[in-house]
């Protein structure tokens, strides 16, 4: 009993024959400032909350992309184009000027994806990660393939419809790996997402920790830098140099959110910005041709600063429930808006003001996206989850 009391008693020192308590190992925090333990507890508490602001940014990014496809691409600004029949900059020059930068919404998606994937699979097993990705990605995607194929079949003349065997291969979401065209051009981003998931699955399998995610960011970043000059197609396929640094930025931002900021994470984020601004310039030169590098980098920089604010808790007071619904609309809206939406514009372009037409088409697709989320995604996700859980349980029992 005396030994136990001696072990749990407060350390003391002897001064002038009197026992006095030893000072604490760390100095107390100044008055009015939280202690380090309190700060760490606050960060841990913040890591478990839903970030409503991200839902809002996701919808904003999807709307940016939709407006860009309808009124800001190089395609729609050509004389005699199939969508408007004349340059959109002649029809609505101000809208075109702003819409020409909407493609940056895709890069915003990639950053958010890195953040959200790291957040959603922390503490999960590889099986749980796999199931969560399947039930999240495939139900709305399958509906979008059927919907877009039907629209292009009923309203021909704007986009060429794929052969049925290529449409069927699109169902796998692996068509890009087989050199087959997408049913809708926007599906190209899913190929980047899938490669990110497969890479990150390795980290999930080993058990997510701060150190492992940091090492993953550094190794992936190095591979992405070396891939273009390596002349190794496999390395370029795996490293995904055109999208890697956006996902890495998202991962670093989530680590800031979960563990707090430090110089290493700021360094990774700065490197992602430096590499990202170069990729923005390359995309402008090779694909977009309609926007400027300075404006694109400014938009991307503002977005990253907003994400830093979210990661560090500046938007924690934003808890508007409607933002959850807004975030749920993002994925179906992105998948369905392009080919079908531009086909609808082609048919209705002479019936109303062009700006009103764009707003009406986007509003219609947002309503359709809500219906898909409510009556397709949610029921199908439940069925898929139940079936996959049963399959993995059988696999586990068979192995035993």
PDB file of C-alpha atoms in Angstrom, residues 251-388:
ATOM      1  CA  UNK A 251      -4.407  14.969 -48.399  1.00  0.00           C
ATOM      2  CA  UNK A 252      -2.156  17.633 -46.825  1.00  0.00           C
ATOM      3  CA  UNK A 253      -5.173  19.798 -46.057  1.00  0.00           C
ATOM      4  CA  UNK A 254      -6.906  16.928 -44.293  1.00  0.00           C
ATOM      5  CA  UNK A 255      -3.826  16.248 -42.186  1.00  0.00           C
ATOM      6  CA  UNK A 256      -3.922  19.929 -41.184  1.00  0.00           C
ATOM      7  CA  UNK A 257      -7.551  19.478 -40.258  1.00  0.00           C
ATOM      8  CA  UNK A 258      -7.002  16.321 -38.224  1.00  0.00           C
ATOM      9  CA  UNK A 259      -3.625  16.989 -36.592  1.00  0.00           C
ATOM     10  CA  UNK A 260      -3.106  20.729 -36.883  1.00  0.00           C
ATOM     11  CA  UNK A 261      -0.757  22.689 -39.109  1.00  0.00           C
ATOM     12  CA  UNK A 262       3.009  22.361 -39.192  1.00  0.00           C
ATOM     13  CA  UNK A 263       5.833  23.415 -41.501  1.00  0.00           C
ATOM     14  CA  UNK A 264       5.999  20.050 -43.267  1.00  0.00           C
ATOM     15  CA  UNK A 265       2.334  20.161 -44.270  1.00  0.00           C
ATOM     16  CA  UNK A 266       2.670  23.766 -45.422  1.00  0.00           C
ATOM     17  CA  UNK A 267       5.652  22.670 -47.507  1.00  0.00           C
ATOM     18  CA  UNK A 268       3.669  19.865 -49.168  1.00  0.00           C
ATOM     19  CA  UNK A 269       0.808  22.269 -49.866  1.00  0.00           C
ATOM     20  CA  UNK A 270       3.195  24.873 -51.299  1.00  0.00           C
ATOM     21  CA  UNK A 271       4.774  22.246 -53.532  1.00  0.00           C
ATOM     22  CA  UNK A 272       1.314  21.177 -54.692  1.00  0.00           C
ATOM     23  CA  UNK A 273       0.495  24.795 -55.547  1.00  0.00           C
ATOM     24  CA  UNK A 274       3.738  25.242 -57.485  1.00  0.00           C
ATOM     25  CA  UNK A 275       3.235  22.052 -59.470  1.00  0.00           C
ATOM     26  CA  UNK A 276      -0.481  22.736 -59.846  1.00  0.00           C
ATOM     27  CA  UNK A 277      -0.031  26.177 -61.379  1.00  0.00           C
ATOM     28  CA  UNK A 278       2.204  24.638 -64.014  1.00  0.00           C
ATOM     29  CA  UNK A 279      -0.395  21.986 -64.822  1.00  0.00           C
ATOM     30  CA  UNK A 280      -3.010  24.725 -65.125  1.00  0.00           C
ATOM     31  CA  UNK A 281      -0.840  26.469 -67.704  1.00  0.00           C
ATOM     32  CA  UNK A 282      -0.299  23.250 -69.638  1.00  0.00           C
ATOM     33  CA  UNK A 283      -4.022  22.556 -69.736  1.00  0.00           C
ATOM     34  CA  UNK A 284      -4.718  26.069 -71.001  1.00  0.00           C
ATOM     35  CA  UNK A 285      -2.147  25.661 -73.780  1.00  0.00           C
ATOM     36  CA  UNK A 286      -3.123  22.137 -74.815  1.00  0.00           C
ATOM     37  CA  UNK A 287      -6.871  21.869 -74.151  1.00  0.00           C
ATOM     38  CA  UNK A 288      -8.777  24.974 -73.092  1.00  0.00           C
ATOM     39  CA  UNK A 289      -7.276  27.840 -75.184  1.00  0.00           C
ATOM     40  CA  UNK A 290      -9.885  30.285 -73.823  1.00  0.00           C
ATOM     41  CA  UNK A 291      -8.650  31.520 -70.436  1.00  0.00           C
ATOM     42  CA  UNK A 292      -5.518  33.171 -69.072  1.00  0.00           C
ATOM     43  CA  UNK A 293      -2.895  31.658 -66.798  1.00  0.00           C
ATOM     44  CA  UNK A 294      -2.972  34.523 -64.270  1.00  0.00           C
ATOM     45  CA  UNK A 295      -6.729  34.379 -63.781  1.00  0.00           C
ATOM     46  CA  UNK A 296      -6.679  30.584 -63.510  1.00  0.00           C
ATOM     47  CA  UNK A 297      -3.915  30.607 -60.906  1.00  0.00           C
ATOM     48  CA  UNK A 298      -5.705  33.364 -58.960  1.00  0.00           C
ATOM     49  CA  UNK A 299      -8.925  31.310 -58.801  1.00  0.00           C
ATOM     50  CA  UNK A 300      -7.035  28.169 -57.794  1.00  0.00           C
ATOM     51  CA  UNK A 301      -5.088  30.056 -55.115  1.00  0.00           C
ATOM     52  CA  UNK A 302      -8.227  31.563 -53.607  1.00  0.00           C
ATOM     53  CA  UNK A 303      -9.806  28.119 -53.504  1.00  0.00           C
ATOM     54  CA  UNK A 304      -6.774  26.633 -51.704  1.00  0.00           C
ATOM     55  CA  UNK A 305      -6.861  29.451 -49.152  1.00  0.00           C
ATOM     56  CA  UNK A 306     -10.547  28.768 -48.545  1.00  0.00           C
ATOM     57  CA  UNK A 307      -9.730  25.087 -48.054  1.00  0.00           C
ATOM     58  CA  UNK A 308      -7.004  26.031 -45.577  1.00  0.00           C
ATOM     59  CA  UNK A 309      -9.574  28.077 -43.663  1.00  0.00           C
ATOM     60  CA  UNK A 310     -11.931  25.093 -43.639  1.00  0.00           C
ATOM     61  CA  UNK A 311      -9.170  22.722 -42.542  1.00  0.00           C
ATOM     62  CA  UNK A 312      -8.176  24.982 -39.650  1.00  0.00           C
ATOM     63  CA  UNK A 313     -11.740  25.368 -38.407  1.00  0.00           C
ATOM     64  CA  UNK A 314     -12.638  28.869 -39.604  1.00  0.00           C
ATOM     65  CA  UNK A 315     -15.926  27.630 -41.103  1.00  0.00           C
ATOM     66  CA  UNK A 316     -16.993  25.280 -38.316  1.00  0.00           C
ATOM     67  CA  UNK A 317     -19.963  27.492 -37.496  1.00  0.00           C
ATOM     68  CA  UNK A 318     -21.446  26.892 -40.944  1.00  0.00           C
ATOM     69  CA  UNK A 319     -23.948  24.080 -40.334  1.00  0.00           C
ATOM     70  CA  UNK A 320     -26.697  24.693 -42.848  1.00  0.00           C
ATOM     71  CA  UNK A 321     -28.495  21.418 -43.488  1.00  0.00           C
ATOM     72  CA  UNK A 322     -29.322  22.284 -47.081  1.00  0.00           C
ATOM     73  CA  UNK A 323     -25.609  22.132 -47.894  1.00  0.00           C
ATOM     74  CA  UNK A 324     -25.716  18.362 -47.326  1.00  0.00           C
ATOM     75  CA  UNK A 325     -28.340  18.068 -50.049  1.00  0.00           C
ATOM     76  CA  UNK A 326     -26.334  20.429 -52.247  1.00  0.00           C
ATOM     77  CA  UNK A 327     -23.280  18.215 -51.903  1.00  0.00           C
ATOM     78  CA  UNK A 328     -25.348  15.120 -52.729  1.00  0.00           C
ATOM     79  CA  UNK A 329     -26.432  16.697 -56.047  1.00  0.00           C
ATOM     80  CA  UNK A 330     -22.860  17.290 -57.184  1.00  0.00           C
ATOM     81  CA  UNK A 331     -21.922  13.866 -58.524  1.00  0.00           C
ATOM     82  CA  UNK A 332     -25.111  13.141 -60.540  1.00  0.00           C
ATOM     83  CA  UNK A 333     -25.101  16.706 -61.866  1.00  0.00           C
ATOM     84  CA  UNK A 334     -21.519  16.389 -63.041  1.00  0.00           C
ATOM     85  CA  UNK A 335     -22.126  13.030 -64.724  1.00  0.00           C
ATOM     86  CA  UNK A 336     -25.269  14.020 -66.647  1.00  0.00           C
ATOM     87  CA  UNK A 337     -24.968  17.691 -67.549  1.00  0.00           C
ATOM     88  CA  UNK A 338     -22.575  17.751 -70.500  1.00  0.00           C
ATOM     89  CA  UNK A 339     -23.602  15.666 -73.517  1.00  0.00           C
ATOM     90  CA  UNK A 340     -27.308  15.631 -72.697  1.00  0.00           C
ATOM     91  CA  UNK A 341     -27.338  19.286 -71.643  1.00  0.00           C
ATOM     92  CA  UNK A 342     -25.614  20.601 -74.755  1.00  0.00           C
ATOM     93  CA  UNK A 343     -27.994  18.485 -76.870  1.00  0.00           C
ATOM     94  CA  UNK A 344     -30.963  20.139 -75.167  1.00  0.00           C
ATOM     95  CA  UNK A 345     -29.415  23.580 -75.761  1.00  0.00           C
ATOM     96  CA  UNK A 346     -29.032  22.715 -79.434  1.00  0.00           C
ATOM     97  CA  UNK A 347     -32.762  22.001 -79.682  1.00  0.00           C
ATOM     98  CA  UNK A 348     -33.928  25.045 -77.672  1.00  0.00           C
ATOM     99  CA  UNK A 349     -31.357  27.726 -78.534  1.00  0.00           C
ATOM    100  CA  UNK A 350     -33.783  29.725 -80.700  1.00  0.00           C
ATOM    101  CA  UNK A 351     -36.712  29.613 -78.270  1.00  0.00           C
ATOM    102  CA  UNK A 352     -35.480  31.926 -75.488  1.00  0.00           C
ATOM    103  CA  UNK A 353     -32.657  34.181 -74.313  1.00  0.00           C
ATOM    104  CA  UNK A 354     -29.380  32.265 -74.196  1.00  0.00           C
ATOM    105  CA  UNK A 355     -28.665  33.155 -70.567  1.00  0.00           C
ATOM    106  CA  UNK A 356     -32.147  32.109 -69.475  1.00  0.00           C
ATOM    107  CA  UNK A 357     -31.727  28.873 -71.401  1.00  0.00           C
ATOM    108  CA  UNK A 358     -28.496  28.040 -69.566  1.00  0.00           C
ATOM    109  CA  UNK A 359     -30.082  28.765 -66.189  1.00  0.00           C
ATOM    110  CA  UNK A 360     -33.126  26.670 -67.105  1.00  0.00           C
ATOM    111  CA  UNK A 361     -31.055  23.715 -68.291  1.00  0.00           C
ATOM    112  CA  UNK A 362     -28.889  23.770 -65.144  1.00  0.00           C
ATOM    113  CA  UNK A 363     -31.982  24.028 -62.934  1.00  0.00           C
ATOM    114  CA  UNK A 364     -33.522  21.067 -64.749  1.00  0.00           C
ATOM    115  CA  UNK A 365     -30.407  18.964 -64.254  1.00  0.00           C
ATOM    116  CA  UNK A 366     -30.233  19.907 -60.581  1.00  0.00           C
ATOM    117  CA  UNK A 367     -33.798  18.651 -60.156  1.00  0.00           C
ATOM    118  CA  UNK A 368     -32.942  15.470 -62.055  1.00  0.00           C
ATOM    119  CA  UNK A 369     -29.842  15.059 -59.895  1.00  0.00           C
ATOM    120  CA  UNK A 370     -31.927  15.234 -56.738  1.00  0.00           C
ATOM    121  CA  UNK A 371     -34.305  12.589 -58.133  1.00  0.00           C
ATOM    122  CA  UNK A 372     -31.351  10.365 -59.035  1.00  0.00           C
ATOM    123  CA  UNK A 373     -29.869  10.788 -55.563  1.00  0.00           C
ATOM    124  CA  UNK A 374     -33.179  10.099 -53.838  1.00  0.00           C
ATOM    125  CA  UNK A 375     -34.539   7.255 -55.941  1.00  0.00           C
ATOM    126  CA  UNK A 376     -31.457   5.695 -57.550  1.00  0.00           C
ATOM    127  CA  UNK A 377     -28.308   6.305 -55.505  1.00  0.00           C
ATOM    128  CA  UNK A 378     -29.668   5.728 -52.016  1.00  0.00           C
ATOM    129  CA  UNK A 379     -31.685   2.543 -52.691  1.00  0.00           C
ATOM    130  CA  UNK A 380     -29.008   1.071 -54.963  1.00  0.00           C
ATOM    131  CA  UNK A 381     -26.270   1.881 -52.444  1.00  0.00           C
ATOM    132  CA  UNK A 382     -28.135  -0.035 -49.736  1.00  0.00           C
ATOM    133  CA  UNK A 383     -28.569  -3.065 -51.985  1.00  0.00           C
ATOM    134  CA  UNK A 384     -24.951  -2.990 -53.134  1.00  0.00           C
ATOM    135  CA  UNK A 385     -23.640  -2.633 -49.602  1.00  0.00           C
ATOM    136  CA  UNK A 386     -25.722  -5.550 -48.372  1.00  0.00           C
ATOM    137  CA  UNK A 387     -24.606  -7.735 -51.260  1.00  0.00           C
ATOM    138  CA  UNK A 388     -20.926  -6.814 -50.969  1.00  0.00           C
TER     139      UNK A 388
END
